[in-house]
Tab-separated table of C-alpha atoms and ligand atoms in Angstrom:
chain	number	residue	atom	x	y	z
A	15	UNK	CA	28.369	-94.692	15.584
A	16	UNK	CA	31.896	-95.188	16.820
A	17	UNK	CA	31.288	-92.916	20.303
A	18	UNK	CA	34.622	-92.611	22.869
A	19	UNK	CA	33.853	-92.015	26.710
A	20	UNK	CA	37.190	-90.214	28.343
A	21	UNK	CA	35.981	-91.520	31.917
A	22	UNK	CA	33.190	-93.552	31.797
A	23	UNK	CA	33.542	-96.346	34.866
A	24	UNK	CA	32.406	-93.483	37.253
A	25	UNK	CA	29.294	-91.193	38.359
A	26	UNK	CA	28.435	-89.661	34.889
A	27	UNK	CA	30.293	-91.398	32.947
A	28	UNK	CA	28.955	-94.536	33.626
A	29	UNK	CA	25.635	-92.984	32.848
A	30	UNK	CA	27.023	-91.616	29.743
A	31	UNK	CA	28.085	-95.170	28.602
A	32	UNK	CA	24.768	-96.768	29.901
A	33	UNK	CA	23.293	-93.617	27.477
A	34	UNK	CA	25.463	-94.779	24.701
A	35	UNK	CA	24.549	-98.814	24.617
A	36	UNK	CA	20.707	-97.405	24.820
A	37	UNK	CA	21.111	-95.248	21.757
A	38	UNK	CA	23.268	-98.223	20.259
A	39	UNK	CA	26.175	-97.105	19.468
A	40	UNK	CA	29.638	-98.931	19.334
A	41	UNK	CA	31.020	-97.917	22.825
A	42	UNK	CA	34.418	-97.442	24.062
A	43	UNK	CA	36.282	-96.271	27.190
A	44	UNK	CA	39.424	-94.741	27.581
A	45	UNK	CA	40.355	-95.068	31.274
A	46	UNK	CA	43.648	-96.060	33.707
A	47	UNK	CA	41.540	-99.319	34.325
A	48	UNK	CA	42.271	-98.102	38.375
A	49	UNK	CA	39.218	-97.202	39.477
A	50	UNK	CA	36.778	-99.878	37.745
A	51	UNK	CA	35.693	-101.261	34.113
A	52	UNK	CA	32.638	-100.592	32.067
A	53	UNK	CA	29.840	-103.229	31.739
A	54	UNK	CA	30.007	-106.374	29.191
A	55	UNK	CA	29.543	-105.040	25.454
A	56	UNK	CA	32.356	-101.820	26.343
A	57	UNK	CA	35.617	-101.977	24.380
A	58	UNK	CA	37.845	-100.669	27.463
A	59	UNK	CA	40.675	-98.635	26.338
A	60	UNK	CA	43.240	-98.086	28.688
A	61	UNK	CA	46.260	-95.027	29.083
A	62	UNK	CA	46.585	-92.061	31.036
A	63	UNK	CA	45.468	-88.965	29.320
A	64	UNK	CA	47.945	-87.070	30.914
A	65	UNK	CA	50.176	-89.440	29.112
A	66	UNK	CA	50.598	-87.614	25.318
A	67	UNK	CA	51.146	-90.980	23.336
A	68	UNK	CA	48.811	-92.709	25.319
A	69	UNK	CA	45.300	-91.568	23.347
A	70	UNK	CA	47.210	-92.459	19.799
A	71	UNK	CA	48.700	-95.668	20.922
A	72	UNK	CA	45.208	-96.873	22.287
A	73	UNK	CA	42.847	-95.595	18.970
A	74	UNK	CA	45.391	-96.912	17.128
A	75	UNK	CA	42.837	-99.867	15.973
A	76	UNK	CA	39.521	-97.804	16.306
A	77	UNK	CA	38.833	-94.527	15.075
A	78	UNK	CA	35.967	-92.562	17.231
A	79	UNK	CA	33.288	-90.675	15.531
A	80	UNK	CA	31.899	-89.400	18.762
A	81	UNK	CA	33.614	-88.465	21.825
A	82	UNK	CA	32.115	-87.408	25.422
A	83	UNK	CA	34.613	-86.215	27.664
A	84	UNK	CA	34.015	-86.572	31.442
A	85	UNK	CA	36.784	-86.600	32.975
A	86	UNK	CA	39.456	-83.707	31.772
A	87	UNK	CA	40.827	-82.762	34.602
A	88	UNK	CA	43.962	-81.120	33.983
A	89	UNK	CA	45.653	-78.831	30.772
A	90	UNK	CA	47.908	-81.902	29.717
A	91	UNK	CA	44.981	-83.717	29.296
A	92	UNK	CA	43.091	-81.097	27.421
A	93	UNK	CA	45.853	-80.565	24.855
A	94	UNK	CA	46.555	-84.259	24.464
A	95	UNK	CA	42.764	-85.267	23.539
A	96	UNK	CA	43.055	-82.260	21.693
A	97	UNK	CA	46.095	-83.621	19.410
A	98	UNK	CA	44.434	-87.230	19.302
A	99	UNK	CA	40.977	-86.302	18.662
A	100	UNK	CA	40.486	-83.329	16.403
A	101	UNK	CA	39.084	-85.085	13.674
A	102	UNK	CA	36.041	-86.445	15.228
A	103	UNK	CA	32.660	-85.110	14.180
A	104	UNK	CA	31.125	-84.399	17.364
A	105	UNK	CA	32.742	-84.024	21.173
A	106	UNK	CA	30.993	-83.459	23.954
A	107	UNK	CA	32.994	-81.774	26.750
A	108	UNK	CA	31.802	-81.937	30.517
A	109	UNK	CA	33.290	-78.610	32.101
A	110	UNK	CA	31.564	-76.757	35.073
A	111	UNK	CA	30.270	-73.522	35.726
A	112	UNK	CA	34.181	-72.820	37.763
A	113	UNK	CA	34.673	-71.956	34.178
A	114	UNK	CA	32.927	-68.824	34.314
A	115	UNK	CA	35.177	-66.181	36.042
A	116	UNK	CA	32.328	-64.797	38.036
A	117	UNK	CA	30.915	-68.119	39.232
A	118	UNK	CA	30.824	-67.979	42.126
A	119	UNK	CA	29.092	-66.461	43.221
A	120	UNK	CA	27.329	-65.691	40.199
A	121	UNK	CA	25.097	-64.955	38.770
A	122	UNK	CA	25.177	-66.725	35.075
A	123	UNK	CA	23.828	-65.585	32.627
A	124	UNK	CA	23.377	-66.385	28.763
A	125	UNK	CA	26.481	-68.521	28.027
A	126	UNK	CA	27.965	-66.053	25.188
A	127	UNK	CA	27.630	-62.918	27.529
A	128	UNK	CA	29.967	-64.327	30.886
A	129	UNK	CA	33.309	-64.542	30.628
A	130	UNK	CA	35.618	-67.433	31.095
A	131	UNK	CA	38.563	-68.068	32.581
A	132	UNK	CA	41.798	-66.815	30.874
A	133	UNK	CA	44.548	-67.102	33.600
A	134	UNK	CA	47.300	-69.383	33.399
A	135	UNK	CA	46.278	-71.021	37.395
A	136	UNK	CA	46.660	-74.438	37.712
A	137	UNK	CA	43.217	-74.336	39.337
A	138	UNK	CA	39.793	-76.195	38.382
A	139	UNK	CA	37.996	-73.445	36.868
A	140	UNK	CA	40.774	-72.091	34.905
A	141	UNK	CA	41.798	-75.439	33.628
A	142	UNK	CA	38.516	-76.357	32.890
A	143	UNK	CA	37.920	-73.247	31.031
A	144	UNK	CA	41.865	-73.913	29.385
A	145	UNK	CA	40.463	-77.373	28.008
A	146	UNK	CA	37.297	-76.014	26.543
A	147	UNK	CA	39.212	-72.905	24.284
A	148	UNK	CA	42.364	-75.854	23.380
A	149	UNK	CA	39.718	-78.531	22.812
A	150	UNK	CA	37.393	-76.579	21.037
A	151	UNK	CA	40.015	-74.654	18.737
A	152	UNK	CA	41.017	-78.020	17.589
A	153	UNK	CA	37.393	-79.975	16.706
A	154	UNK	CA	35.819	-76.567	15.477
A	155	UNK	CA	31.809	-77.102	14.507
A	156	UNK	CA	31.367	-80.010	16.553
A	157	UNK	CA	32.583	-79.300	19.482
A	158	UNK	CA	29.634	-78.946	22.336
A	159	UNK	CA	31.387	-77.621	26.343
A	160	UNK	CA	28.517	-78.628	28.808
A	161	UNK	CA	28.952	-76.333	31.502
A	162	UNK	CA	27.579	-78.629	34.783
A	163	UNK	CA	26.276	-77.167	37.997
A	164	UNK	CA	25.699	-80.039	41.102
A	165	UNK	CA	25.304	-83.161	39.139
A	166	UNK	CA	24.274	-85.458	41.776
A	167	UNK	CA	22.268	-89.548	41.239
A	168	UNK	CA	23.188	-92.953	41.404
A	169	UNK	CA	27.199	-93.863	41.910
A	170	UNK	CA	27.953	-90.361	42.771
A	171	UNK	CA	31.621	-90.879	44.467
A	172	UNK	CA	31.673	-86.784	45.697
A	173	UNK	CA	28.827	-87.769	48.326
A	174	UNK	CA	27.308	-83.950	48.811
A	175	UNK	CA	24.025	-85.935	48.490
A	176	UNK	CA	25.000	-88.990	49.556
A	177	UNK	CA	26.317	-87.558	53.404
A	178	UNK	CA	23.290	-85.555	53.769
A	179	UNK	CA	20.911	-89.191	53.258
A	180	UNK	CA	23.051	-91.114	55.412
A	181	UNK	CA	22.938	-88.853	58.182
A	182	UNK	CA	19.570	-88.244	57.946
A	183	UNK	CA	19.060	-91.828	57.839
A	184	UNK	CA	21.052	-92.294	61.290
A	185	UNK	CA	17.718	-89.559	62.474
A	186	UNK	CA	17.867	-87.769	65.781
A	187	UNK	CA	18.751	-84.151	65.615
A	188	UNK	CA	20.218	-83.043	62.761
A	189	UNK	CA	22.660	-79.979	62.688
A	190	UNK	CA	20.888	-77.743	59.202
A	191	UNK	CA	22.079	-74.370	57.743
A	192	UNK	CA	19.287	-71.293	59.306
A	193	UNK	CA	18.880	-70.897	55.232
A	194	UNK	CA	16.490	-73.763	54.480
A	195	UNK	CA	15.026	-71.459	52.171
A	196	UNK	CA	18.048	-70.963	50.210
A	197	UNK	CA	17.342	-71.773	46.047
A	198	UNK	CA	19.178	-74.918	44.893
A	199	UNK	CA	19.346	-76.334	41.653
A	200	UNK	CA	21.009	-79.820	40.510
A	201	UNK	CA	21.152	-82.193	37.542
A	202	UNK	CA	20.645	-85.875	37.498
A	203	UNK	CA	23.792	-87.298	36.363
A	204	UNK	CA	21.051	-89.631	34.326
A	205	UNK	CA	19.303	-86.774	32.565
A	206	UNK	CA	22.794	-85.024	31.812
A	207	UNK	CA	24.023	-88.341	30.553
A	208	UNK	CA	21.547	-89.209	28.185
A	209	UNK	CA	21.479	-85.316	26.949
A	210	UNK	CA	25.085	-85.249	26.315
A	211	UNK	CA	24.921	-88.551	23.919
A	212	UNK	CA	21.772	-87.137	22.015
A	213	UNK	CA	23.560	-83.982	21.572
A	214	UNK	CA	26.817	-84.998	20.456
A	215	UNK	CA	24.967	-87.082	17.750
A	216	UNK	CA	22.867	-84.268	16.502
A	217	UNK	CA	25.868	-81.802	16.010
A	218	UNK	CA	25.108	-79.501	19.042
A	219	UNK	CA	27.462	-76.852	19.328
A	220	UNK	CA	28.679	-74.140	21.665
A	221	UNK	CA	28.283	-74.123	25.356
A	222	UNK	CA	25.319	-74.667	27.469
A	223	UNK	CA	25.107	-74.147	31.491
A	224	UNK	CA	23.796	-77.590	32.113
A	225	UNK	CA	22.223	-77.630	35.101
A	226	UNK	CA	18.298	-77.510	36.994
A	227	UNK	CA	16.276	-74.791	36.027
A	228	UNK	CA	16.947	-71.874	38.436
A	229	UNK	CA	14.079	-72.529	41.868
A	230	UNK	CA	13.576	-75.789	41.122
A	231	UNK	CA	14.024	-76.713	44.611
A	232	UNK	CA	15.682	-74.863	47.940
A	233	UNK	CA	18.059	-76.619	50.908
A	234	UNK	CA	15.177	-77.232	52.829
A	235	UNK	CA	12.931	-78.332	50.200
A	236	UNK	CA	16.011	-81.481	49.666
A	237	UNK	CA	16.600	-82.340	53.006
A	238	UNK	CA	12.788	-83.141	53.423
A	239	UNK	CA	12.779	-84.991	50.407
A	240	UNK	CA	15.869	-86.833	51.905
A	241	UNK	CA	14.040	-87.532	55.079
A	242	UNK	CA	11.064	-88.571	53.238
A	243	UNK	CA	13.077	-90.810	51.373
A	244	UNK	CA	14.893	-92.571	53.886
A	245	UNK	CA	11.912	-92.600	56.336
A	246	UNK	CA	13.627	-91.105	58.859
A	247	UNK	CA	12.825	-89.187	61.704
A	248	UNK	CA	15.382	-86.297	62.331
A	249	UNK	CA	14.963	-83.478	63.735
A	250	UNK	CA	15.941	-79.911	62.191
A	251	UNK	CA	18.163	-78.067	64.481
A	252	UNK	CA	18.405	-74.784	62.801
A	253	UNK	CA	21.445	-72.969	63.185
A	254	UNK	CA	22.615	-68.808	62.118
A	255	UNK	CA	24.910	-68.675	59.716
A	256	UNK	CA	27.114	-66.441	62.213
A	257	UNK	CA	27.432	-69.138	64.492
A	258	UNK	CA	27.988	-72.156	61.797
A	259	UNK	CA	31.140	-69.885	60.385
A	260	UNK	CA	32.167	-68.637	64.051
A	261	UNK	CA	32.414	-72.573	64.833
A	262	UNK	CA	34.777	-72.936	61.954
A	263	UNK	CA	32.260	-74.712	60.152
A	264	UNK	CA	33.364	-74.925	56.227
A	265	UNK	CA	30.251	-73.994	53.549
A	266	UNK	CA	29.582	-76.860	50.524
A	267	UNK	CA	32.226	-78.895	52.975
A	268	UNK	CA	31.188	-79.947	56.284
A	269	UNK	CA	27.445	-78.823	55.318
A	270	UNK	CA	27.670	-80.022	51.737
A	271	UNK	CA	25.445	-77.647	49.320
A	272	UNK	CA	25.207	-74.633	51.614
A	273	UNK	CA	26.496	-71.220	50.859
A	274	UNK	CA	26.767	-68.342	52.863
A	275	UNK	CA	23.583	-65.699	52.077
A	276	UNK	CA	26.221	-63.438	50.265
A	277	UNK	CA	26.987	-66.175	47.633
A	278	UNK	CA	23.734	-68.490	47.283
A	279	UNK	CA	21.850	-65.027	46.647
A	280	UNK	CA	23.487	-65.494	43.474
A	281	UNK	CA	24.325	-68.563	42.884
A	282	UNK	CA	21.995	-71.085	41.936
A	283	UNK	CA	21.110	-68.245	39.546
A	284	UNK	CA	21.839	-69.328	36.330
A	285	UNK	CA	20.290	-69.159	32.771
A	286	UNK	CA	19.760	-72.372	31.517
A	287	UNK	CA	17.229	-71.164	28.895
A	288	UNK	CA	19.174	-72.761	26.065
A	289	UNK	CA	19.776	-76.359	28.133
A	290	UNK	CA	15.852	-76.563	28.182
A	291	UNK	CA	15.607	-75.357	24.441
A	292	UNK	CA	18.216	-78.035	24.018
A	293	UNK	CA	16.174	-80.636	25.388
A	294	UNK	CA	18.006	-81.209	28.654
A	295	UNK	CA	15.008	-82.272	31.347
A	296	UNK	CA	14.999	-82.568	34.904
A	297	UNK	CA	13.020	-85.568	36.434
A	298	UNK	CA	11.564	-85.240	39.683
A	299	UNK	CA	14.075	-84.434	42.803
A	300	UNK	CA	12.242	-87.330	44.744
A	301	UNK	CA	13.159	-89.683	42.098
A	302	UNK	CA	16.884	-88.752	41.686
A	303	UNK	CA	16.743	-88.846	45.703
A	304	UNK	CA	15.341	-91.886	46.060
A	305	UNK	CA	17.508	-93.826	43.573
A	306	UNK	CA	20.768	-92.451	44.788
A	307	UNK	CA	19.534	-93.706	48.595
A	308	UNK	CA	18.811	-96.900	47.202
A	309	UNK	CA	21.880	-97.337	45.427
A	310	UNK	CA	23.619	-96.346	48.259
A	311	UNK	CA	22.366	-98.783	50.353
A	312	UNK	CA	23.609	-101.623	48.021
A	313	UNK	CA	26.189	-100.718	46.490
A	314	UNK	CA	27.923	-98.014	49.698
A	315	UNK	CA	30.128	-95.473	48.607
A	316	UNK	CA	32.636	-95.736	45.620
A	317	UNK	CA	36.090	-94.837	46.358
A	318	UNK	CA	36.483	-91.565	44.823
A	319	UNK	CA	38.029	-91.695	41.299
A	320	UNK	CA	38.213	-88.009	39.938
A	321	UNK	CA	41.746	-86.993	39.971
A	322	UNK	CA	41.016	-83.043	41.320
A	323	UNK	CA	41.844	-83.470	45.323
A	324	UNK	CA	38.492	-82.561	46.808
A	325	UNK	CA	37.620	-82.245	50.476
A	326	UNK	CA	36.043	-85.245	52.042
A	327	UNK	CA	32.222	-83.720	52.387
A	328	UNK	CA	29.988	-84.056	55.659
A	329	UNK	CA	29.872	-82.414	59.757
A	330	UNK	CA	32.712	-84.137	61.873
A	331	UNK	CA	30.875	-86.054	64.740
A	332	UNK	CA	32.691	-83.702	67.549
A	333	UNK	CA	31.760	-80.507	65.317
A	334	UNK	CA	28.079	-81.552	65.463
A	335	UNK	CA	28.134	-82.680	69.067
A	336	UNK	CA	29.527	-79.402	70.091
A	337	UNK	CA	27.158	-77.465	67.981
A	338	UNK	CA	24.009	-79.644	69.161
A	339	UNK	CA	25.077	-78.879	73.023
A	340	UNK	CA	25.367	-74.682	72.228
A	341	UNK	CA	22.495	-74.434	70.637
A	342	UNK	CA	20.418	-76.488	73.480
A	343	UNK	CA	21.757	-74.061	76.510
A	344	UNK	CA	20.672	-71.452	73.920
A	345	UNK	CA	18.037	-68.572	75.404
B	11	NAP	N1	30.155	-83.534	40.637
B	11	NAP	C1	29.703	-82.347	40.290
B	11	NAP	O1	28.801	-81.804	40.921
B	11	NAP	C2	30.284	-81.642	39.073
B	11	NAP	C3	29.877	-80.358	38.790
B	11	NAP	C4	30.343	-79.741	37.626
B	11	NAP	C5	31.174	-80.435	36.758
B	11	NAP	N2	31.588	-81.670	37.084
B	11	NAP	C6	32.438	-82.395	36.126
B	11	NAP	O2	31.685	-83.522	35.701
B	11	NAP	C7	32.541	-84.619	35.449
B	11	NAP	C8	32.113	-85.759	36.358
B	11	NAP	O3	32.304	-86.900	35.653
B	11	NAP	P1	32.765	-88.269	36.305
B	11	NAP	O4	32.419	-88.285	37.737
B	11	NAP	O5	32.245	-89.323	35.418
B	11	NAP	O6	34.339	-88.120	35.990
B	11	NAP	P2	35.646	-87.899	36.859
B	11	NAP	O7	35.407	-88.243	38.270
B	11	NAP	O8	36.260	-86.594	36.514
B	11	NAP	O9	36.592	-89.002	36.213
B	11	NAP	C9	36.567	-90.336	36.612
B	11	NAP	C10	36.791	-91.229	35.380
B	11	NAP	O10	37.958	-90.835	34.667
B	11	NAP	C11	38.949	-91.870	34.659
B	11	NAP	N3	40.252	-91.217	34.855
B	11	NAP	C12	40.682	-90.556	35.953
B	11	NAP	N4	41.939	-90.108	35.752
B	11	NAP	C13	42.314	-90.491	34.509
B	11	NAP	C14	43.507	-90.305	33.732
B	11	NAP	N5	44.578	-89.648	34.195
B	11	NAP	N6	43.527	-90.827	32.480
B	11	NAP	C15	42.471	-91.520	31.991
B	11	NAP	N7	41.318	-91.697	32.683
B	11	NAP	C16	41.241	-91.195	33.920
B	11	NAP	C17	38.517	-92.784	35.810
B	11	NAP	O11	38.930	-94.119	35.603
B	11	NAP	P3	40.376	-94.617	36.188
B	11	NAP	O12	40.425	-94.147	37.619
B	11	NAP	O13	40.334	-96.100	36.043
B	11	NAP	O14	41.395	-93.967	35.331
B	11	NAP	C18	37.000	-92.662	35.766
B	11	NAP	O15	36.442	-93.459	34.743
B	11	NAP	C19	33.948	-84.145	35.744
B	11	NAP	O16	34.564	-83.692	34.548
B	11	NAP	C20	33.730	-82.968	36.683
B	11	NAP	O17	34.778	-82.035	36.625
B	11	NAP	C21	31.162	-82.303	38.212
C-alpha cells in the first residue's frame, strides 16, 4: 500500500521506513530534507508541516493510504496533517505517555481509564495529547495514538542510552544513582517500528501505552548490561539521592533515566496489557544494547533532529569530578 512516514530520516522513523520496505509497501517521506534523506527505493517528500499548504502541495501527485506519524511535534502540525490527511484508511500516531496528565509520575493504567491532557500549554504533553484528539477527530476508525515510553536502539539522536555506553566505555569510576534497583522499562525503536507498520495495516485503533512490559529490567540491571556490552571495566560509585540533588545534579538529565524514589515508584508503572495483546514484543535488552553500542561506534552521534528543545543528556566532567572526590573523603 501507499504508506506516508511524517519523519522518517531519524531514530524511529527510520526504523519505521526500514519496517515499511520489509512489509513492501510503496514508501514515502515527508520531511524538511535538513536533517538527512531516506535510503534508495524512498519517494522523499519535502515541506514543513508547520507549513499549512505544505502537506497538499507535496501529495499533490500521490495519495497515501497509510500514514505513520513520528514526528508531530507541535499543534500547527497536528491540525495541518489533520486537514491533509483525513481521508487515509489507517494513521498511526507516535505520541508519549506526557500525554497522560498524571504521567509523571504515574502510574498508567488501562489507556481508556487515564486522562489526557486538555490545557491549552504550549508544552509537549499537552500538545501531544492536542494532536492525538485533532488528528483523531479527523481520520475517525483508523486512527491508532501509540503512546511511547523510553524508546531507545540504533540512531537514537536523544543519547539517554547512548551517554550512559560511552561513559562506561571510557571505565574507571563511574558516578551511578544509590537506586540501582529502581524498575525501568524501554522499547526498541526496532520492535515499535515494525509494530506500528503491522498495525496501521490491520486497522488497529485507539491508543496503546507502547512501551516494555512493567519490571522488565531496573537501572542497575542496564548499566551492567552496558558494561557487559562495551567490555568495560568501571567501577560503580554509588551515590544517595540527597546528595546527587544537593549537588544540583538534574534527574533523566545529567544522570539520564533516573528518577527521584518519589517518581520512579510510579513510574515505569504502566499497563501495557493491550500493547502485548497487540502484538508489540520486546527483544532482549542485551541485544537492543549491544546494537545501539555498535552503531555508535560507527556511525557516532547524529545531530539531533526533533524539533522539541531538549536538554543535552549526560554528568558534566567537573560535576562528576567533584562528586567522585566527596564521596572518597566520605566516612
Ligand atoms: N525518544 C523517546 O524516548 C520518546 C518517548 C516517547 C515518545 N517519543 C516520540 O517518538 C517520536 C520519535 O520519533 P523520531 O525520533 O523518528 O522523530 P522526531 O525526532 O520527532 O522527528 C525527526 C524527523 O522529523 C523531521 N522533521 C522535523 N521537523 C519537521 C518539520 N517541521 N516538518 C517536517 N518534518 C520535520 C526530521 O527531518 P528534517 O529535520 O529533515 O525535517 C526527521 O525525519 C517523536 O514523535 C517523539 O515525540 C519519543
Amino acid at each position: 500500500m501507499r504508506l506516508l512516514v511524517l519523519g522518517g530520516t531519524h531514530f524511529l522513523g527510520r526504523h519505521v521506513v526500514a519496517a515499511a520496505l520489509a512489509r513492501g509497501h510503496d514508501v514515502a517521506t515527508f520531511t524538511r530534507g535538513v536533517s538527512g534523506a531516506p535510503p534508495e527505493g524512498v519517494r522523499a517528500l519535502h515541506g514543513d508541516r508547520d507549513d499549512p499548504d505544505a502537506l497538499p502541495r507535496a501529495l499533490a501527485d500521490w495519495a497515501p493510504e497509510l500514514v505513520v506519524d513520528t514526528s508531530c511535534q507541535t499543534r500547527a502540525a497536528a491540525r495541518n496533517a489533520a486537514a491533509a490527511l483525513a481521508g487515509v484508511s489507517g494513521y498511526a500516531f507516535v505520541s508519549s505517555l506526557n500525554a497522560y496528565r498524571g504521567w509523571p509520575p504515574g502510574p498508567v493504567g488501562r489507556e481508556d481509564d487515564e486522562p489526557t491532557w486538555d490545557t491549552d500549554e504550549d508544552d509537549y504533553g499537552p500538545n501531544k495529547a492536542y494532536a492525538e484528539r485533532v488528528i483523531g477527530a479527523a481520520v475517525g476508525e483508523g486512527f491508532l495514538t501509540a503512546r511511547a515510553g523510553l524508546i531507545v536502539g540504533p540512531w537514537d539522536d536523544v543519547h539517554r542510552l547512548g551517554w550512559w555506553l560511552e561513559r562506561i566505555a571510557r571505565g574507571d569510576r563511574v558516578v551511578v544513582p544509590d537506586a540501582l534497583e529502581q524498575p525501568i522499562a524501554v522499547v526498541d525503536a526496532r520492535d515499535l517500528a515494525s509494530w506500528l507498520v503491522t498495525a496501521v495495516e490491520q486497522g488497529v485503533s485507539g491508543a496503546v501505552n507502547a512501551t516494555g512490559p512493567t519490571g522488565m529490567t531496573t537501572l542497575g540491571g542496564l548499566l551492567d548490561v552496558c558494561r557487559e556490552v562495551t567490555g568495560s571495566d568501571a567501577e560503580w560509585v554509588p551515590v544517595p539521592e540527597a546528595d546527587l540533588l544537593a549537588a544540583d545534579v538534574q534527574p533523566w538529565v545529567h544522570l539520564p533515566l533516573w528518577l527521584p524514589r518519589g517518581v520512579a515508584r510510579t513510574a515505569w508503572d504502566v499497563d501495557t496489557t493491550r500493547a502485548r495483546e497487540l502484538g508489540l514484543t520486546t527483544r532482549p535488552l542485551v541485544e537492543t544494547v549491544a546494537d545501539t553500542w555498535s552503531w555508535l561506534q560507527v556511525s557516532g552521534r547524529p545531530p539531533l533532529a526533533r524539533m522539541a528543545q531538549l536538554a543535552e543528556p549526560g554528568l558534566p566532567a567537573e560535576l562528576e569530578a567533584s562528586l567522585l572526590a566527596r564521596h572518597d573523603q566520605a566516612p
